[in-house]
Amino acid sequence: MDRSKGNETDTIRVRYWAAAKAAAGTSEDVLPVDGPLTLAQVRDRALDLHPGADRLADILRTCSTLVGDRPTASEDPDTVQVAVGSSVEFLPPFAGG
């Protein structure tokens, strides 16, 4: 399945940074959707796309996330709504300061 095709209005774009990018083996995925998903559902669908990426699940659980431009670190992923056409960014903790 070619995940790069699809209308922006019927997808959610998932971007991975640093260790998440390395674990996923790609910088982004495009999830076809029929309606909004929760952030937890986006994470689960992203994991389903990378069944051999054993470290990815642990990394995504520790990531800060942005839904569009909105940080969601203090929110429950089961309650954060991700609208169709949105992007989700997974940002692992960075060393240093």
Coordinates of C-alpha atoms in Angstrom, one line a residue:
M1 CA 0.0 0.0 0.0
D2 CA 1.4 3.4 -1.0
R3 CA 0.9 5.5 2.1
S4 CA 2.1 8.7 0.4
K5 CA -1.0 9.0 -1.8
G6 CA -4.3 10.4 -0.5
N7 CA -6.2 13.5 -0.2
E8 CA -5.1 15.7 2.6
T9 CA -8.7 15.9 3.8
D10 CA -9.0 12.2 4.3
T11 CA -5.6 11.6 6.0
I12 CA -3.7 12.3 9.2
R13 CA 0.0 12.9 8.6
V14 CA 2.3 11.4 11.3
R15 CA 5.9 12.8 11.6
Y16 CA 8.7 11.2 13.5
W17 CA 11.8 12.9 14.8
A18 CA 15.2 11.8 16.1
A19 CA 15.0 8.3 17.8
A20 CA 11.4 7.9 16.7
K21 CA 12.4 8.4 13.0
A22 CA 15.3 5.9 13.4
A23 CA 13.0 3.3 15.0
A24 CA 10.2 3.8 12.4
G25 CA 12.7 3.8 9.5
T26 CA 10.9 6.8 8.0
S27 CA 10.3 10.4 8.7
E28 CA 6.6 10.2 8.3
D29 CA 3.5 8.2 7.5
V30 CA 0.1 9.2 6.1
L31 CA -2.9 7.5 7.7
P32 CA -6.0 7.2 5.7
V33 CA -9.0 8.0 7.9
D34 CA -12.8 8.2 7.7
G35 CA -13.1 10.7 10.6
P36 CA -11.2 12.1 13.6
L37 CA -9.1 9.8 15.8
T38 CA -7.8 10.1 19.3
L39 CA -4.1 10.6 19.7
A40 CA -3.9 7.1 21.2
Q41 CA -5.6 5.7 18.1
V42 CA -3.1 7.6 15.9
R43 CA -0.2 6.1 17.9
D44 CA -1.7 2.6 17.6
R45 CA -2.2 2.9 13.9
A46 CA 1.3 4.2 13.4
L47 CA 2.6 1.2 15.3
D48 CA 0.6 -1.1 13.2
L49 CA 2.4 0.2 10.1
H50 CA 5.8 -0.8 11.6
P51 CA 5.3 -4.3 13.0
G52 CA 9.1 -5.1 13.0
A53 CA 10.1 -1.9 14.8
D54 CA 10.3 -3.3 18.3
R55 CA 11.6 -0.1 20.0
L56 CA 9.1 2.2 18.3
A57 CA 6.3 1.6 20.8
D58 CA 8.5 2.4 23.8
I59 CA 9.9 5.5 22.1
L60 CA 6.4 6.8 21.1
R61 CA 5.2 6.5 24.7
T62 CA 8.0 8.8 25.9
C63 CA 7.6 11.4 23.1
S64 CA 6.2 14.8 23.4
T65 CA 3.5 15.3 20.8
L66 CA 2.2 18.1 18.8
V67 CA -1.2 17.9 17.2
G68 CA -0.9 20.6 14.5
D69 CA 0.9 23.3 16.4
R70 CA -0.7 22.4 19.8
P71 CA 1.5 20.7 22.4
T72 CA -0.4 17.8 24.1
A73 CA 2.1 16.5 26.6
S74 CA -0.2 17.2 29.6
E75 CA -3.3 15.7 28.1
D76 CA -4.5 12.1 28.1
P77 CA -3.9 10.6 24.6
D78 CA -7.3 8.8 24.8
T79 CA -9.1 12.2 25.0
V80 CA -7.0 14.3 22.5
Q81 CA -8.9 14.5 19.2
V82 CA -7.0 14.6 16.0
A83 CA -9.0 16.0 13.2
V84 CA -8.9 14.7 9.6
G85 CA -6.3 16.7 7.7
S86 CA -4.2 17.3 10.8
S87 CA -0.6 16.4 11.5
V88 CA 0.8 14.7 14.6
E89 CA 4.5 15.1 15.5
F90 CA 6.3 12.6 17.8
L91 CA 9.3 14.4 19.4
P92 CA 11.5 12.1 21.6
P93 CA 13.2 13.6 24.7
F94 CA 16.4 15.3 23.7
A95 CA 19.6 15.1 25.7
G96 CA 21.4 18.3 26.7
G97 CA 19.7 21.7 27.1

